[in-house]
Amino acid sequence: MSWAWVRTATVIVVAVVLVPLLTLHAYLLLWFYPDLTHHLRPALWLVIFALTVAGAGCLVIGWFRRHRSAWWWVWLPAAALCVAASWPFVARL
């Protein structure tokens, strides 16, 4: 029995949750870009950007590694952890 459909369904469920959050982060970074980089806190913009890119990268890697039987799942909690770690910084916007 192949468990590929379970892995694919798991990645899809995680993507349904994380893609809107990553899109919101990207929108907020673009919206607050002038204020964060020129006046207030450029380091805050860089931290949010780095965590957003890391979360998206982990999600993409998890998608492409879903056909493997070992260690495919590690990338999904890593993506969720990056998004969760960025929320305190997003709240400062």
PDB file of C-alpha atoms in Angstrom:
ATOM      1  CA  MET A   1       0.000   0.000   0.000  1.00  0.00           C
ATOM      2  CA  SER A   2       1.304   3.394  -0.930  1.00  0.00           C
ATOM      3  CA  TRP A   3       1.178   6.183   1.595  1.00  0.00           C
ATOM      4  CA  ALA A   4       1.895   8.851  -0.994  1.00  0.00           C
ATOM      5  CA  TRP A   5      -1.682  10.103  -0.900  1.00  0.00           C
ATOM      6  CA  VAL A   6      -1.474  10.585   2.870  1.00  0.00           C
ATOM      7  CA  ARG A   7       1.717  12.605   2.525  1.00  0.00           C
ATOM      8  CA  THR A   8       0.208  14.673  -0.299  1.00  0.00           C
ATOM      9  CA  ALA A   9      -2.973  15.312   1.711  1.00  0.00           C
ATOM     10  CA  THR A  10      -0.914  16.356   4.731  1.00  0.00           C
ATOM     11  CA  VAL A  11       1.111  18.828   2.696  1.00  0.00           C
ATOM     12  CA  ILE A  12      -2.056  20.229   1.124  1.00  0.00           C
ATOM     13  CA  VAL A  13      -3.697  20.751   4.533  1.00  0.00           C
ATOM     14  CA  VAL A  14      -0.600  22.497   5.872  1.00  0.00           C
ATOM     15  CA  ALA A  15      -0.403  24.619   2.719  1.00  0.00           C
ATOM     16  CA  VAL A  16      -4.057  25.631   3.051  1.00  0.00           C
ATOM     17  CA  VAL A  17      -3.238  27.016   6.486  1.00  0.00           C
ATOM     18  CA  LEU A  18       0.201  28.525   5.828  1.00  0.00           C
ATOM     19  CA  VAL A  19      -0.161  30.048   2.354  1.00  0.00           C
ATOM     20  CA  PRO A  20      -2.723  32.683   3.467  1.00  0.00           C
ATOM     21  CA  LEU A  21      -0.532  33.553   6.453  1.00  0.00           C
ATOM     22  CA  LEU A  22       2.559  33.863   4.276  1.00  0.00           C
ATOM     23  CA  THR A  23       0.579  35.983   1.819  1.00  0.00           C
ATOM     24  CA  LEU A  24      -0.517  38.236   4.678  1.00  0.00           C
ATOM     25  CA  HIS A  25       3.108  38.607   5.760  1.00  0.00           C
ATOM     26  CA  ALA A  26       4.136  39.539   2.235  1.00  0.00           C
ATOM     27  CA  TYR A  27       1.319  42.083   2.010  1.00  0.00           C
ATOM     28  CA  LEU A  28       2.234  43.657   5.346  1.00  0.00           C
ATOM     29  CA  LEU A  29       5.897  43.821   4.393  1.00  0.00           C
ATOM     30  CA  LEU A  30       5.042  45.644   1.180  1.00  0.00           C
ATOM     31  CA  TRP A  31       2.560  47.942   2.912  1.00  0.00           C
ATOM     32  CA  PHE A  32       4.896  48.979   5.717  1.00  0.00           C
ATOM     33  CA  TYR A  33       8.076  48.943   3.620  1.00  0.00           C
ATOM     34  CA  PRO A  34       8.606  52.731   3.495  1.00  0.00           C
ATOM     35  CA  ASP A  35       8.035  53.228   7.213  1.00  0.00           C
ATOM     36  CA  LEU A  36      10.129  50.283   8.328  1.00  0.00           C
ATOM     37  CA  THR A  37      13.142  50.816   6.114  1.00  0.00           C
ATOM     38  CA  HIS A  38      13.456  54.591   6.155  1.00  0.00           C
ATOM     39  CA  HIS A  39      12.198  55.840   9.485  1.00  0.00           C
ATOM     40  CA  LEU A  40      11.540  53.377  12.225  1.00  0.00           C
ATOM     41  CA  ARG A  41      13.017  49.895  12.346  1.00  0.00           C
ATOM     42  CA  PRO A  42      14.793  48.374   9.352  1.00  0.00           C
ATOM     43  CA  ALA A  43      15.867  45.359  11.443  1.00  0.00           C
ATOM     44  CA  LEU A  44      12.211  44.496  12.075  1.00  0.00           C
ATOM     45  CA  TRP A  45      11.536  44.388   8.329  1.00  0.00           C
ATOM     46  CA  LEU A  46      14.545  42.133   7.786  1.00  0.00           C
ATOM     47  CA  VAL A  47      13.500  39.687  10.516  1.00  0.00           C
ATOM     48  CA  ILE A  48       9.945  39.390   9.203  1.00  0.00           C
ATOM     49  CA  PHE A  49      11.213  39.039   5.643  1.00  0.00           C
ATOM     50  CA  ALA A  50      13.711  36.340   6.602  1.00  0.00           C
ATOM     51  CA  LEU A  51      11.137  34.323   8.544  1.00  0.00           C
ATOM     52  CA  THR A  52       8.573  34.646   5.751  1.00  0.00           C
ATOM     53  CA  VAL A  53      11.037  33.479   3.116  1.00  0.00           C
ATOM     54  CA  ALA A  54      12.212  30.636   5.369  1.00  0.00           C
ATOM     55  CA  GLY A  55       8.630  29.525   5.973  1.00  0.00           C
ATOM     56  CA  ALA A  56       7.808  29.593   2.282  1.00  0.00           C
ATOM     57  CA  GLY A  57      11.019  27.753   1.467  1.00  0.00           C
ATOM     58  CA  CYS A  58      10.317  25.031   4.021  1.00  0.00           C
ATOM     59  CA  LEU A  59       6.799  24.617   2.655  1.00  0.00           C
ATOM     60  CA  VAL A  60       8.095  24.281  -0.906  1.00  0.00           C
ATOM     61  CA  ILE A  61      10.777  21.796   0.148  1.00  0.00           C
ATOM     62  CA  GLY A  62       8.152  19.780   2.026  1.00  0.00           C
ATOM     63  CA  TRP A  63       6.014  19.710  -1.101  1.00  0.00           C
ATOM     64  CA  PHE A  64       8.840  18.448  -3.290  1.00  0.00           C
ATOM     65  CA  ARG A  65      10.035  15.872  -0.738  1.00  0.00           C
ATOM     66  CA  ARG A  66       6.590  14.397  -0.065  1.00  0.00           C
ATOM     67  CA  HIS A  67       7.222  11.430  -2.374  1.00  0.00           C
ATOM     68  CA  ARG A  68      10.071  10.217  -0.143  1.00  0.00           C
ATOM     69  CA  SER A  69       9.260   8.005   2.773  1.00  0.00           C
ATOM     70  CA  ALA A  70      11.736   9.430   5.285  1.00  0.00           C
ATOM     71  CA  TRP A  71      12.103  12.946   6.663  1.00  0.00           C
ATOM     72  CA  TRP A  72       9.518  14.538   4.378  1.00  0.00           C
ATOM     73  CA  TRP A  73       7.450  15.687   7.342  1.00  0.00           C
ATOM     74  CA  VAL A  74      10.217  17.667   9.051  1.00  0.00           C
ATOM     75  CA  TRP A  75       9.799  20.560   6.650  1.00  0.00           C
ATOM     76  CA  LEU A  76       6.143  21.144   7.475  1.00  0.00           C
ATOM     77  CA  PRO A  77       6.612  21.870  11.198  1.00  0.00           C
ATOM     78  CA  ALA A  78       9.651  23.946  10.276  1.00  0.00           C
ATOM     79  CA  ALA A  79       7.464  26.075   8.006  1.00  0.00           C
ATOM     80  CA  ALA A  80       4.818  26.412  10.711  1.00  0.00           C
ATOM     81  CA  LEU A  81       7.480  27.300  13.262  1.00  0.00           C
ATOM     82  CA  CYS A  82       8.860  30.065  11.025  1.00  0.00           C
ATOM     83  CA  VAL A  83       5.382  31.536  10.597  1.00  0.00           C
ATOM     84  CA  ALA A  84       4.667  31.256  14.316  1.00  0.00           C
ATOM     85  CA  ALA A  85       8.009  32.836  15.212  1.00  0.00           C
ATOM     86  CA  SER A  86       7.281  35.817  12.992  1.00  0.00           C
ATOM     87  CA  TRP A  87       3.958  36.705  14.639  1.00  0.00           C
ATOM     88  CA  PRO A  88       5.440  38.659  17.575  1.00  0.00           C
ATOM     89  CA  PHE A  89       7.367  40.753  15.067  1.00  0.00           C
ATOM     90  CA  VAL A  90       4.331  41.230  12.822  1.00  0.00           C
ATOM     91  CA  ALA A  91       2.364  42.381  15.866  1.00  0.00           C
ATOM     92  CA  ARG A  92       4.875  45.243  16.281  1.00  0.00           C
ATOM     93  CA  LEU A  93       3.899  46.670  12.914  1.00  0.00           C
TER      94      LEU A  93
END
